[in-house]
Coordinates of C-alpha atoms and ligand atoms in Angstrom, one line a residue:
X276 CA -30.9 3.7 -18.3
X277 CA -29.7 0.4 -17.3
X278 CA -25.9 0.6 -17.2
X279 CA -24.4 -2.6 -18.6
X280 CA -21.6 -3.8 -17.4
X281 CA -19.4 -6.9 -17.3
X282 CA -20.8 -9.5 -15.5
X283 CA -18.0 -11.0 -14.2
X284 CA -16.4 -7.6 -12.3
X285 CA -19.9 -6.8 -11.5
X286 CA -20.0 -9.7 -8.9
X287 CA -16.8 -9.2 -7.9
X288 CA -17.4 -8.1 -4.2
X289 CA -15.8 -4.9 -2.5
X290 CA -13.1 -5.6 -0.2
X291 CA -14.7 -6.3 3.5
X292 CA -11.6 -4.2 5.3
X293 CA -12.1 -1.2 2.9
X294 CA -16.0 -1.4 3.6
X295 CA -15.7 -1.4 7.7
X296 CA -12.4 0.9 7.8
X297 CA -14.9 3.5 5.9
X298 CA -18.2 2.5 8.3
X299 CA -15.3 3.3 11.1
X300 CA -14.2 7.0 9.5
X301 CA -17.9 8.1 10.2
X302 CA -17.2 8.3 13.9
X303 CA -14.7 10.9 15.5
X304 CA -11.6 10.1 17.6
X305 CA -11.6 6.3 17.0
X306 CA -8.8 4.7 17.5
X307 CA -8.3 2.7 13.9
X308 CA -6.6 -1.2 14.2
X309 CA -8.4 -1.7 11.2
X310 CA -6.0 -1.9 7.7
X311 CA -2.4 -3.2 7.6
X312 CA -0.3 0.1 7.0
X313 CA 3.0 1.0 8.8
X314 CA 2.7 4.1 11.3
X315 CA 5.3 5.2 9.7
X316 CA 6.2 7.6 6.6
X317 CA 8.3 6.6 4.4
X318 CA 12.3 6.8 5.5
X319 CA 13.8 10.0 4.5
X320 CA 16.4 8.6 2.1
X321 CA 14.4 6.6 -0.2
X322 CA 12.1 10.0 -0.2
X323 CA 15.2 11.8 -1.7
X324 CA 16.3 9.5 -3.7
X325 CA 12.8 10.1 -5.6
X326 CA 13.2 13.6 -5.4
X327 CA 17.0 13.4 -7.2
X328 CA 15.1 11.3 -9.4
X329 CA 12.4 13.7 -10.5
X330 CA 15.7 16.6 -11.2
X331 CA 17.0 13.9 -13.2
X332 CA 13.8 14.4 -15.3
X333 CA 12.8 10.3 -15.0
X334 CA 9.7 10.9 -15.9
X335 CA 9.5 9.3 -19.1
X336 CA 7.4 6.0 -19.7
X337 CA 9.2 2.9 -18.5
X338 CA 10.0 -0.5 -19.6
X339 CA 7.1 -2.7 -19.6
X340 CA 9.4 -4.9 -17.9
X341 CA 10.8 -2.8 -15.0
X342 CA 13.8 -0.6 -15.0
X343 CA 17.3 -2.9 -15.5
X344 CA 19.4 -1.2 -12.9
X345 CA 15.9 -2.0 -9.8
X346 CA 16.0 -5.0 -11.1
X347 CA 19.8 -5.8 -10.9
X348 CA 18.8 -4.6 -7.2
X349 CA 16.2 -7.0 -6.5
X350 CA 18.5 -9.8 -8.2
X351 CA 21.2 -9.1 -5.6
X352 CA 18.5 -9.2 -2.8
X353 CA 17.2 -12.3 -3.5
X354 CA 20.7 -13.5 -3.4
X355 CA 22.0 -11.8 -0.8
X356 CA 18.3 -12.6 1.6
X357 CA 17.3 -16.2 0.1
X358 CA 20.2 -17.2 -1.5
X359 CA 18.1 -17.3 -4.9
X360 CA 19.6 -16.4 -8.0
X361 CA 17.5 -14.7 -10.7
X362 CA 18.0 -13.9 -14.0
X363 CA 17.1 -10.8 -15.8
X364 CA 14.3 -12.3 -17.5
X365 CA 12.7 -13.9 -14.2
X366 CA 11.9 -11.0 -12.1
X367 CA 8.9 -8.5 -13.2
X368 CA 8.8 -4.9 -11.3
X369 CA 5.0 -4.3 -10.3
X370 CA 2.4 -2.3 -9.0
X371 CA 3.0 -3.6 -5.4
X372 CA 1.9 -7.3 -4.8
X373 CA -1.1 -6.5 -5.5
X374 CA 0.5 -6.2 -9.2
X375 CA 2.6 -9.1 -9.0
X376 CA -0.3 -11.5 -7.5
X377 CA -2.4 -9.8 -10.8
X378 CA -0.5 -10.5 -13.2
X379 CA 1.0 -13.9 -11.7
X380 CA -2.8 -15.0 -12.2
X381 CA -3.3 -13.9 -15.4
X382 CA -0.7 -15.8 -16.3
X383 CA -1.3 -19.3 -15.4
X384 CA -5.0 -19.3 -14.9
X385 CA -7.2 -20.6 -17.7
X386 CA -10.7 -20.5 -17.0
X387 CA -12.2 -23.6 -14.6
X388 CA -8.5 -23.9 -13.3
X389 CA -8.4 -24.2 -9.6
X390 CA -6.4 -22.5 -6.8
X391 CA -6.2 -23.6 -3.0
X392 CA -6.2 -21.1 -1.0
X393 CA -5.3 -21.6 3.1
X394 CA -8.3 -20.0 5.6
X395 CA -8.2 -17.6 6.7
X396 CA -6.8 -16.1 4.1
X397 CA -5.8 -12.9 2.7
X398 CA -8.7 -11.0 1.1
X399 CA -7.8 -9.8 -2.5
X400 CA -6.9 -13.7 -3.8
X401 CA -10.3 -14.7 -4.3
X402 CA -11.7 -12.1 -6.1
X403 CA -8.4 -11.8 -8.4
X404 CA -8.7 -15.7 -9.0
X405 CA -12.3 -15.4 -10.1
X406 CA -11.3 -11.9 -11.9
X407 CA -9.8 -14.7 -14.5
X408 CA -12.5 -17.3 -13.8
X409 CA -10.4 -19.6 -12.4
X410 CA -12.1 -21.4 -9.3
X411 CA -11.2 -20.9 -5.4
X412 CA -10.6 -24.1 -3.5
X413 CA -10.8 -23.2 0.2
X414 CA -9.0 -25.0 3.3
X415 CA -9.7 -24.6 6.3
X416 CA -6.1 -24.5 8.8
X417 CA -8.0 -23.6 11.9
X418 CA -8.3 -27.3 13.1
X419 CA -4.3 -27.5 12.7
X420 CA -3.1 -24.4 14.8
X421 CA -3.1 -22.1 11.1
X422 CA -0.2 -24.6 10.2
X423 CA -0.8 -26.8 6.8
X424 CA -1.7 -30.6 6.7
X425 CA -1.1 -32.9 3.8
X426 CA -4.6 -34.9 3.8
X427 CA -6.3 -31.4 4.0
X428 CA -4.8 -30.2 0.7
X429 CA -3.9 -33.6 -1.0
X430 CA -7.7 -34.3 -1.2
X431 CA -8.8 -31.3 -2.8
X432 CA -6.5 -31.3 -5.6
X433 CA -8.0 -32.2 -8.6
X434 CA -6.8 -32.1 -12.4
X435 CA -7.7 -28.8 -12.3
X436 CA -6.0 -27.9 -9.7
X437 CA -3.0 -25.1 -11.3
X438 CA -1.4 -23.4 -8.0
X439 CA -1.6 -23.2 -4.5
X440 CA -1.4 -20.0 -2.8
X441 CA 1.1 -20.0 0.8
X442 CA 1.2 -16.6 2.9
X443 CA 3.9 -16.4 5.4
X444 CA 4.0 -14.7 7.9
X445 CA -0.1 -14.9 7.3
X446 CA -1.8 -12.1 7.2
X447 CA -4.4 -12.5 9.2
X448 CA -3.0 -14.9 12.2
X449 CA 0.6 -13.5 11.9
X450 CA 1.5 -17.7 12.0
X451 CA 5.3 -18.5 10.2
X452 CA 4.3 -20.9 8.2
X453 CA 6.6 -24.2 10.0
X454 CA 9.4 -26.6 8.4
X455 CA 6.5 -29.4 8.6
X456 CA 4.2 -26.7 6.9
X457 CA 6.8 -26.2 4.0
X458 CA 7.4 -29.6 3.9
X459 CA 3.7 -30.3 3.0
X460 CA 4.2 -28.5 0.1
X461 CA 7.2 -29.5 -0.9
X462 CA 5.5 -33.6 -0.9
X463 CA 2.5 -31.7 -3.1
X464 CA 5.0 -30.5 -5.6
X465 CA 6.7 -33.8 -5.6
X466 CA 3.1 -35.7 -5.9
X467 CA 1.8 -32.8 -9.0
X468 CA 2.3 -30.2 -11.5
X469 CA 1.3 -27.4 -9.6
X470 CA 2.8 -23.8 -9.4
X471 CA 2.9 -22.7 -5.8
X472 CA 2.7 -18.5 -5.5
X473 CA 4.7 -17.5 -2.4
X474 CA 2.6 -14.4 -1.5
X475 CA 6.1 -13.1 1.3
X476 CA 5.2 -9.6 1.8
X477 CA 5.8 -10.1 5.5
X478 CA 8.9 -11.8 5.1
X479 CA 10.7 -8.9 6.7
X480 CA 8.5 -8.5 9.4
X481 CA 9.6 -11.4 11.6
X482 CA 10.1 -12.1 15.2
X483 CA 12.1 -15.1 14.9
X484 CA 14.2 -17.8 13.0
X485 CA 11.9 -18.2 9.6
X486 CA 12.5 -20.0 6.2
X487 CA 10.5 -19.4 3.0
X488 CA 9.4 -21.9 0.7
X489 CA 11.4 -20.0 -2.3
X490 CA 14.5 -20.4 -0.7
X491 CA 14.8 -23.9 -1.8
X492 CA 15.9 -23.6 -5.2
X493 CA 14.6 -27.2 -6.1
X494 CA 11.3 -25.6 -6.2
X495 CA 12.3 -22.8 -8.0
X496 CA 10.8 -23.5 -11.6
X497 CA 7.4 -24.1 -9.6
X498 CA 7.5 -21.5 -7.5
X499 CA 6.0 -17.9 -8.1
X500 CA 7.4 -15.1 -6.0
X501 CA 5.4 -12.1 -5.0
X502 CA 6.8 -9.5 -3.2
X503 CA 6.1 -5.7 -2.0
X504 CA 8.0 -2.8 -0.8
X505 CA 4.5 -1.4 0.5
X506 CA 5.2 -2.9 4.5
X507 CA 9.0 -3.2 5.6
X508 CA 9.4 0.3 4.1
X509 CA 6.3 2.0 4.6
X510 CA 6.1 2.6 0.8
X511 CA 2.4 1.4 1.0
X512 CA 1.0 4.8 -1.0
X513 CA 3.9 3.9 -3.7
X514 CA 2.4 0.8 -5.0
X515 CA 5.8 -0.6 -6.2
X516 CA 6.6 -4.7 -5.8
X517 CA 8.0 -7.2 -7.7
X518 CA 7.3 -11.2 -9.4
X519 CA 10.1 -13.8 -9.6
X520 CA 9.0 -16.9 -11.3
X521 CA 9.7 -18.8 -14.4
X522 CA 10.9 -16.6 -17.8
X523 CA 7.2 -17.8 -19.8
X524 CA 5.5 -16.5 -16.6
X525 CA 7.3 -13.2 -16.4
X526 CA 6.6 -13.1 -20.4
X527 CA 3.7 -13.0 -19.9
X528 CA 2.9 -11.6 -16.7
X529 CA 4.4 -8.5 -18.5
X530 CA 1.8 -8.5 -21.2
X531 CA -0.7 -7.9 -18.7
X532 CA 1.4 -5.2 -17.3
X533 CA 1.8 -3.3 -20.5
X534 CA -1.6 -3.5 -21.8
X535 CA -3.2 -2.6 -18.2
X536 CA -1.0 -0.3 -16.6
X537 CA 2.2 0.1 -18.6
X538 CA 4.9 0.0 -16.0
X539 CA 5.4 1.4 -12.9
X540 CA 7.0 5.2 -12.9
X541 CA 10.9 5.1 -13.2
X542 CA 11.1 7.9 -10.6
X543 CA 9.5 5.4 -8.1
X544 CA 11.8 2.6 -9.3
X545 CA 14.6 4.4 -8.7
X546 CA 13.6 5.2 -5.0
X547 CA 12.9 1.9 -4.8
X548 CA 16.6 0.7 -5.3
X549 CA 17.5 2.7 -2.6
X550 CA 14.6 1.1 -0.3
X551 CA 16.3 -2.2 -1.1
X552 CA 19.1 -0.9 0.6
X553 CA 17.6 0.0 4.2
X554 CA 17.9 -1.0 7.4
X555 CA 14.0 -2.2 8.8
X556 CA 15.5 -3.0 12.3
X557 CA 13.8 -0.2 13.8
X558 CA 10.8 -0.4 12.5
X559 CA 10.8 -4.2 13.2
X560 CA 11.3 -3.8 16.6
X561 CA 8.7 -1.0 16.6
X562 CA 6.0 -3.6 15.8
X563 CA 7.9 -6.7 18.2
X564 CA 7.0 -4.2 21.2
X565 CA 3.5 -3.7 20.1
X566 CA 3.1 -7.7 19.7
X567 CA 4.8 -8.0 23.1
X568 CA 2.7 -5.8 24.8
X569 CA -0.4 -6.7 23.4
X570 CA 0.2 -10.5 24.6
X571 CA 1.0 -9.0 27.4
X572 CA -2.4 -7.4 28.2
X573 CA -4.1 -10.6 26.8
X574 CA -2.5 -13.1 28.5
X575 CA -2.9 -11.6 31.6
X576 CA -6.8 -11.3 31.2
X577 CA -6.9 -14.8 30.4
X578 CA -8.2 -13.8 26.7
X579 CA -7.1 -16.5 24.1
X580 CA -5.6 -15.3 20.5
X581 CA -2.9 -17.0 17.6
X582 CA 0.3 -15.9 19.0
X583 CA 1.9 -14.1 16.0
X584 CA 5.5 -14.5 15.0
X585 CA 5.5 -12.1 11.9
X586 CA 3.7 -9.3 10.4
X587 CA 1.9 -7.2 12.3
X588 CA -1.5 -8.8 12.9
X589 CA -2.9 -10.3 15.8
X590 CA -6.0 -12.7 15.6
X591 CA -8.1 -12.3 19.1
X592 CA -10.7 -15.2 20.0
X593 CA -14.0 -13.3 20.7
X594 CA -16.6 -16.4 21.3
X595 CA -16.9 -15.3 24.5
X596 CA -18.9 -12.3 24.1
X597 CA -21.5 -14.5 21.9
X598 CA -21.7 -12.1 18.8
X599 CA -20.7 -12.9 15.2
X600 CA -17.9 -10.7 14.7
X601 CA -19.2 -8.6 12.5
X602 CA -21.7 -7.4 15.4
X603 CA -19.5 -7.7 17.6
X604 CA -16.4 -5.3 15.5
X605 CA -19.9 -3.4 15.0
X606 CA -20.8 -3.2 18.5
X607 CA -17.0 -2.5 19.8
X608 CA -16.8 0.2 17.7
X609 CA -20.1 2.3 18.6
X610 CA -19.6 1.8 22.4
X611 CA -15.9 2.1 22.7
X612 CA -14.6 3.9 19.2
X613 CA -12.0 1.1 18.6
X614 CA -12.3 0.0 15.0
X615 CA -10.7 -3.7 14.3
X616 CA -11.5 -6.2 11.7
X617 CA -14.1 -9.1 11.8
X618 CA -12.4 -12.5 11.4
X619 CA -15.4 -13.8 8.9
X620 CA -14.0 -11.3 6.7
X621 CA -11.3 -13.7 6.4
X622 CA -13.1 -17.2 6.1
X623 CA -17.0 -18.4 7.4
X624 CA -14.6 -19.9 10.2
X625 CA -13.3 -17.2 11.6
X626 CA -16.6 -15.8 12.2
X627 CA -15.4 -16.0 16.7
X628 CA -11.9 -14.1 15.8
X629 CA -11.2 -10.6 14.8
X630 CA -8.5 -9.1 13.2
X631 CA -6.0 -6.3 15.0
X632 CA -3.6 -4.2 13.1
X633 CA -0.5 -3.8 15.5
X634 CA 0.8 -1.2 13.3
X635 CA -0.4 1.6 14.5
X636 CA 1.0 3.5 17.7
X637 CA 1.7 1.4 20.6
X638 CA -0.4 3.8 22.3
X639 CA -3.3 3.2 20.3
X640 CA -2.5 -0.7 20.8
X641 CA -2.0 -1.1 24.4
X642 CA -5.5 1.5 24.6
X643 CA -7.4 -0.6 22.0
X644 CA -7.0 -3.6 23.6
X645 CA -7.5 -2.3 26.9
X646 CA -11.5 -1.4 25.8
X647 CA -11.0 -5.1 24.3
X648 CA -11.0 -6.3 27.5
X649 CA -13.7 -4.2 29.4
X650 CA -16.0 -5.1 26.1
X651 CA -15.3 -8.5 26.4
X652 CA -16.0 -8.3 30.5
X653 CA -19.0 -6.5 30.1
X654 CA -17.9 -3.0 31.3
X655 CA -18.6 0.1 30.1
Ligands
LIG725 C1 -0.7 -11.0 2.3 C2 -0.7 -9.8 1.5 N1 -0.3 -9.9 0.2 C3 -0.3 -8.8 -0.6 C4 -0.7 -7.5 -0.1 C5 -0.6 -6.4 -1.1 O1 0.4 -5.5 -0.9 P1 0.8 -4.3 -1.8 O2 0.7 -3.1 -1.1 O3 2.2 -4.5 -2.2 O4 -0.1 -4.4 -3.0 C6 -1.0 -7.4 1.2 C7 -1.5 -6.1 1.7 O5 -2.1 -6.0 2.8 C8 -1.0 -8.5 2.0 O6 -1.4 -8.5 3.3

């Protein structure tokens, strides 16, 4: 029996770092710099706080909208972090920022609207644009150092151009996106009525100075937050985020939420408050010394790469070697059991890069990258 099924999931593709983290978990003692997931477990206090929780019997269904006193949380964040104030009815708890990016969509996309989205660029925007048949306008920041140029974006907006989507610190390159770079899309909201979805799960997770385009509050009735607690609190397994934006976009963004998933569970939102509340230093650092010490190896075998000054990515130019990088991920696997990502995963143009997580051990980095290095010079 033919199985019939809606078209417009069925050409949705699967995600390319799901598909070569799981071709890497049929080989044995492989040392995985594959997905972007803290080392980590999650920090003892939030852990009880979702275990006081569950005695409190919380485990009722929730708001649509997110529980009142999280949210009162994440207000006080925002002000306290970015100097944003939020009201009640501008900020949406989600199912991570996977949630938030969702139903942030939903919201504003009608179908034939177009999006830009910055190459590389982070994997699950496409097919969640398209989910909504809205229309993926790619540009390409390689030429300009990962940073973002006017004349690249101002001539492919269109009149259906609805929102631009800006990732900083960028997952994959680990770039902070500059003052120039902000300032780019600051003019572009000046020149057009575009929404701008500030995608800053990283924003935690940086090794120096950085502003964020939703810290300017002149912005702020354009501007779409998405946020996580998945990476500065290694909470990824909790799927629990959050979406500040405009009161019609939270409206309806919540629509979505009810009718797809209903909420997130209150014993996880409660956790979640006390998450708010924690000290990342540590685990910052934690990723710093990986970064440092992966330059470190890099540099000193003369192997180019995007420096990264957030998250906890680092893109490694392979052209070297001659392969497309999915051979060559392919190839680096099977001969020296080091599983990273292919940078074509991540745009056509990144087809000479490849994509490693620096949050696993900084054993596992410093060895990774060592085989890196004896792939690259032809030694086995
Ligand atoms: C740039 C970016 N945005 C959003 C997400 C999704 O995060 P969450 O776990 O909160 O759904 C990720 C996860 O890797 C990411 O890298």
């Amino acid at each position: 029996m033919r199985i019939k099924l809606n078209h417009n999931v069925e050409q949705l593709e699967m995600s390319g770092i799901r598909l070569f983290t799981a071709q890497a978990s049929a080989y044995e003692n492989v040392i995985k710099l594959t997905i972007g997931e803290p080392k980590f477990t999650t920090p003892e206090p939030i852990k009880e706080a979702l275990k006081k929780s569950l005695d409190n019997n919380r485990t009722f269904y929730p708001s649509f909208a997110g529980s009142e006193t999280l949210k009162k949380e994440i207000i006080a964040y925002e002000k306290r972090v970015n100097g944003v104030e939020y009201a009640m009815d501008e900020v949406l708890i989600t199912q991570g920022a996977t949630g938030a990016i969702f139903t942030a969509l939903g919201s504003i996309l009608n179908p034939e609207d177009e999006v830009i989205l910055f190459q590389p660029t982070y994997i699950a925007y496409q097919p969640a644009i398209e989910f909504y048949k809205g229309v993926p306008v790619f540009v390409d920041t390689t030429p300009n150092q990962f940073q973002l140029n006017y004349d690249d974006i101002k001539k492919n907006i269109t009149p259906k151009t609805k929102a631009i989507i800006v990732n900083s610190p960028n997952n994959p390159t680990g770039v902070i996106y500059s003052e120039e770079s902000l300032n780019v899309i600051k003019r572009i909201l000046d020149e057009h009525d575009l929404f701008v979805i500030s995608d800053d799960v990283y924003a935690q997770l940086v090794y120096k100075e950085a502003t964020f385009l939703n810290q300017d509050i002149r912005y702020k009735d354009k501007t779409i937050l998405t946020q996580s607690l998945s990476k500065p609190y290694a909470m990824t397994g909790w799927r629990i985020g959050y979406l500040c934006a405009h009161k019609d976009i939270i409206k309806s963004a919540q629509k979505i939420q009810q009718y797809a998933t209903a909420g997130v569970p209150l014993f996880v939102q409660d956790a979640a408050e006390v998450a708010l509340n924690t000290n990342v230093d540590e685990m910052t650092a934690f990723y710093k010394q990986n970064r440092d010490d992966v330059v470190s190896i890099l540099r000193s075998n003369n192997i180019p790469f995007i420096y990264p000054e957030g998250a906890f990515y680092i893109f490694i130019d392979i052209s070297t070697k001659g392969l497309d990088s999915w051979k060559f991920s392919t190839q680096f696997l099977d001969e020296y059991k080091v599983a990273v990502i292919p940078g074509v995963i991540f745009s056509p143009k990144s087809d000479y890069f490849i994509r490693v997580s620096l949050a696993a051990s900084n054993h596992d980095c410093k060895e990774g990258v060592r085989r890196l290095v004896l792939f690259l010079y032809g030694e086995k």
